[in-house]
Amino acid sequence: MTEFEDIDFDEILGGSLEIVTEGINVSDFSETEKNAEQKVFPILPVRNMVMFPQVVIPITAGRKNSIQLLEEAQKNGDLIGILSQKHSDIEQPIEKDLYTVGTLAKIIKIIKLPEGNITAITKGFHRFKIKNFVESQPYFKAEITKLKDTKPKNKEEYEALLENIKELALRIIELDPNIPNAANFAIKNISSNEEMLNFVCTNASFKPEDKQKLLEEKNLLERAGKCYEMMHEDFRKLELRNQIHQKTSKDLDKQQKEYFLNQQIRTIQDELGGGQENDVEELLNKAKDKKWNQEVEDHFQKEISRLQRQNPNSPDYNVQRNYLDFFVDLPWESYTKDVFDIAKAEKILDKAHFGLEDIKKRILEHMAVLKLKNNMKSPILLLVGPPGVGKTSLGKSIADALGRKYVRLSLGGLHDESEIRGHRKTYIGAMAGRILQSIKKAGTSNPVIVLDEMDKIAQGLHGDPSSALLEVLDPEQNNSFYDNFLELGYDLSKVMFIATANSLSTIQTPLLDRTEIIQIAGYTLEEKIEIAKRHLIKKQQDENGLTAKSFKLGNAELKHIVEAHTSESGVRSLEKRIAGIARWVALQTALVKEYDPKISIDKVDEILGVPRPKNISEITDSPGVVTGLAWTSVGGDILFIESILSNGKGTLTMTGNLGTVMKESATIALEYIKAKHEELGIDEDLIEKKNVHVHVPEGATPKDGPSAGIAMLSSMVSSFTNKKLRPHLAMTGEITLRGKVLPVGGIKEKLLAATRAGIKEVILCEANRKDVNEIKQDYIKTMKVHYVNRMEEVIDIALEK
């Protein structure tokens, strides 16, 4: 109801009040007989102020009901009750928004201001308490009870306290440049003790709620005591502010003016207990709980002494402080306790990952040895396999099984040695290497750290990161790993490092020598179906806001998705296809459309698109086309090798982006055919008068390696004899000039790829029999494997009779 700005000494004593009351004796305005008989009083709510008795104060009003109240009260000569609002942001207060104790005041003069506002000069008389409100329109009216002040019993103590208040008020006026000199004059010339106390309470910079508490205090001695307490707190803040300002001013000179704001902040921090001494104390307190040997302790004390000798304003101080912060944050010789419940660990691994028996067996062996010995160097495992088979997530499961902390460190694209070893701390922006940063993040010195994508490390201008890893991954050296930033050896021998890679070809041989390589082959059809049922479907239901009843995929549907819509060793593409089905279900649910939650094979094809052809016999249903088996960094795959004859002079042409070794295999195959043409039933004139063109489709993809040797031989013989190869047959093996078949690698991946492609027979070298025996027979139970030693056996098996 009342527009009121905060009152300060300048408004009361700066001259404006003298002008508006010029020619008026304020002391003439006192209670009249009529006022003594007044029963009902207009109530004026005010904001951000509290009025005290015996004090003259201006009030600015802007609302119509407030202006009406003031004008009618002046006209009638009535006293008005001034009550403070509890909350200043309320524009139209009601009864509960007002305090119940206020001050009765007389209007001395009203001054009209521009825009329709008025200022009323008022003088307070009595404290009062609301008995009850009788009207609220057009303004509040209420019956009141006048409150009397309790005179102090100990008059001498009261007067001494008022003298202290008066003296402290004068000191505040001296310190605060915002208070005008007229305030000094006013306080010195107030003769009445109560008037002086109420004047100070009105004009001090207390909060409105604190002033209201002073007004409600009936005992004058108690009121004076509380006022003196709050004045003393304000004086201390003002004095501290001036001290900070003086300290800052002394430090300024021409060169330091640009640092003015920073200097003030530093000075404030010093006053609050910051600064160099506090930094050192904080570091020492952290160091008390550290378990480190004497060498580390001596190094720490030496670095602390260096910090104490440096100027806090120098750049080197922050470098040293950052170094020591990192030093004490490292978990020196702090280890988590390993969990030796092997049965529980086996359950954790089986629940999180289906299959992967070799790696699970290796982890359980490690736990068993650790349990028996209680202390051993952690193995450094290198998991090698195609994408999507769970290499990275396996690290998290191993950490859970061992009860250790887990940290993943991505090495893909790393090309700077300092990323591993760190920078010298004297460099700008120096920091520790990623290994120690991971240790700090884990908060323990024996976490499980997964070094992801080790085969993707690049060699840049600033050293070779993979060479820097040689020390990290050597169990004989990493008990004192040297980081350039730390400048001290750190024990990594208790850390369990698990590296992952898609291929071993790009990893340095010394690095491979330091690791225990565990090959993880792709998943079979049955494994993929089981993984989808156990993990992938539920995961996609959760991620797409669906329930377990929203959609169901049976074994037949999952098998169709794997065979017709994916071609991979892992399960990432399978998860994407299930995610596509889940999004389709989410759309039907959002559109409130009816659908069958049991997704059929036809519905799968409708959602995911046209399936890829499963039968490869149509592709190989002509002479000269052979199905070969290849190993790639993303698992096994099949490839087609074609040959065709044309009139010419017996030249050999090869296309398809073939590498040197693969071209040599084709040359060897043709030379073998020329040497053995009679045994193979091929006319010599045909060989001399026909050019041979060998092509491997997908020419944009580089291809190399010796394993396509027998496939190239079979393709050329098929073209020369015009005989087709048996359907659903694939082969892999290297050939020699004298007709011997040699073993090749990647047999498991190749056979799994053949199974995915619908191959029913495979030709392998006899020496690869041991590789086939290592494969779980359930994976290849539908496949017949022919083992050969000579090229003649390959031709006999491969060509149709």
mmCIF file of C-alpha atoms in Angstrom, residues 1-2 41-46 59 61 63-83 105 107 110 118 120 122 135-142:
data_model
loop_
_atom_site.group_PDB
_atom_site.id
_atom_site.type_symbol
_atom_site.label_atom_id
_atom_site.label_comp_id
_atom_site.label_asym_id
_atom_site.label_seq_id
_atom_site.Cartn_x
_atom_site.Cartn_y
_atom_site.Cartn_z
ATOM 1 C CA MET A 1 0.000 0.000 0.000
ATOM 2 C CA THR A 2 2.847 2.374 0.664
ATOM 3 C CA PHE A 41 -6.845 4.697 14.642
ATOM 4 C CA PRO A 42 -6.081 4.583 10.897
ATOM 5 C CA ILE A 43 -3.310 2.049 10.265
ATOM 6 C CA LEU A 44 -0.648 2.859 7.648
ATOM 7 C CA PRO A 45 1.439 -0.193 6.497
ATOM 8 C CA VAL A 46 5.026 0.677 5.561
ATOM 9 C CA ILE A 59 7.040 8.758 4.674
ATOM 10 C CA ALA A 61 3.034 7.280 -0.170
ATOM 11 C CA ARG A 63 -1.218 4.371 -3.478
ATOM 12 C CA LYS A 64 -4.645 6.015 -3.396
ATOM 13 C CA ASN A 65 -5.779 4.455 -0.091
ATOM 14 C CA SER A 66 -2.501 5.497 1.635
ATOM 15 C CA ILE A 67 -2.784 9.057 0.281
ATOM 16 C CA GLN A 68 -6.451 9.200 1.378
ATOM 17 C CA LEU A 69 -5.499 7.978 4.871
ATOM 18 C CA LEU A 70 -2.771 10.620 5.315
ATOM 19 C CA GLU A 71 -4.888 13.507 3.992
ATOM 20 C CA GLU A 72 -7.947 12.623 6.102
ATOM 21 C CA ALA A 73 -5.849 12.084 9.231
ATOM 22 C CA GLN A 74 -4.172 15.496 8.815
ATOM 23 C CA LYS A 75 -7.531 17.167 8.158
ATOM 24 C CA ASN A 76 -9.094 15.581 11.287
ATOM 25 C CA GLY A 77 -5.971 16.014 13.397
ATOM 26 C CA ASP A 78 -5.961 12.240 14.135
ATOM 27 C CA LEU A 79 -3.032 10.154 15.223
ATOM 28 C CA ILE A 80 -2.185 7.313 12.839
ATOM 29 C CA GLY A 81 -0.740 3.904 13.620
ATOM 30 C CA ILE A 82 2.364 3.003 11.609
ATOM 31 C CA LEU A 83 2.901 -0.781 11.229
ATOM 32 C CA ALA A 105 2.427 9.178 14.972
ATOM 33 C CA ILE A 107 1.320 14.180 10.750
ATOM 34 C CA ILE A 110 2.176 16.886 3.837
ATOM 35 C CA ILE A 118 2.921 12.685 -1.387
ATOM 36 C CA ALA A 120 4.199 13.100 4.982
ATOM 37 C CA THR A 122 5.509 12.434 10.851
ATOM 38 C CA GLU A 135 -12.164 -1.858 9.035
ATOM 39 C CA SER A 136 -10.028 -2.722 6.016
ATOM 40 C CA GLN A 137 -11.551 -0.417 3.351
ATOM 41 C CA PRO A 138 -10.656 2.089 2.041
ATOM 42 C CA TYR A 139 -7.787 1.627 4.522
ATOM 43 C CA PHE A 140 -7.135 -0.264 7.758
ATOM 44 C CA LYS A 141 -8.646 1.004 11.026
ATOM 45 C CA ALA A 142 -8.057 -0.696 14.346
#
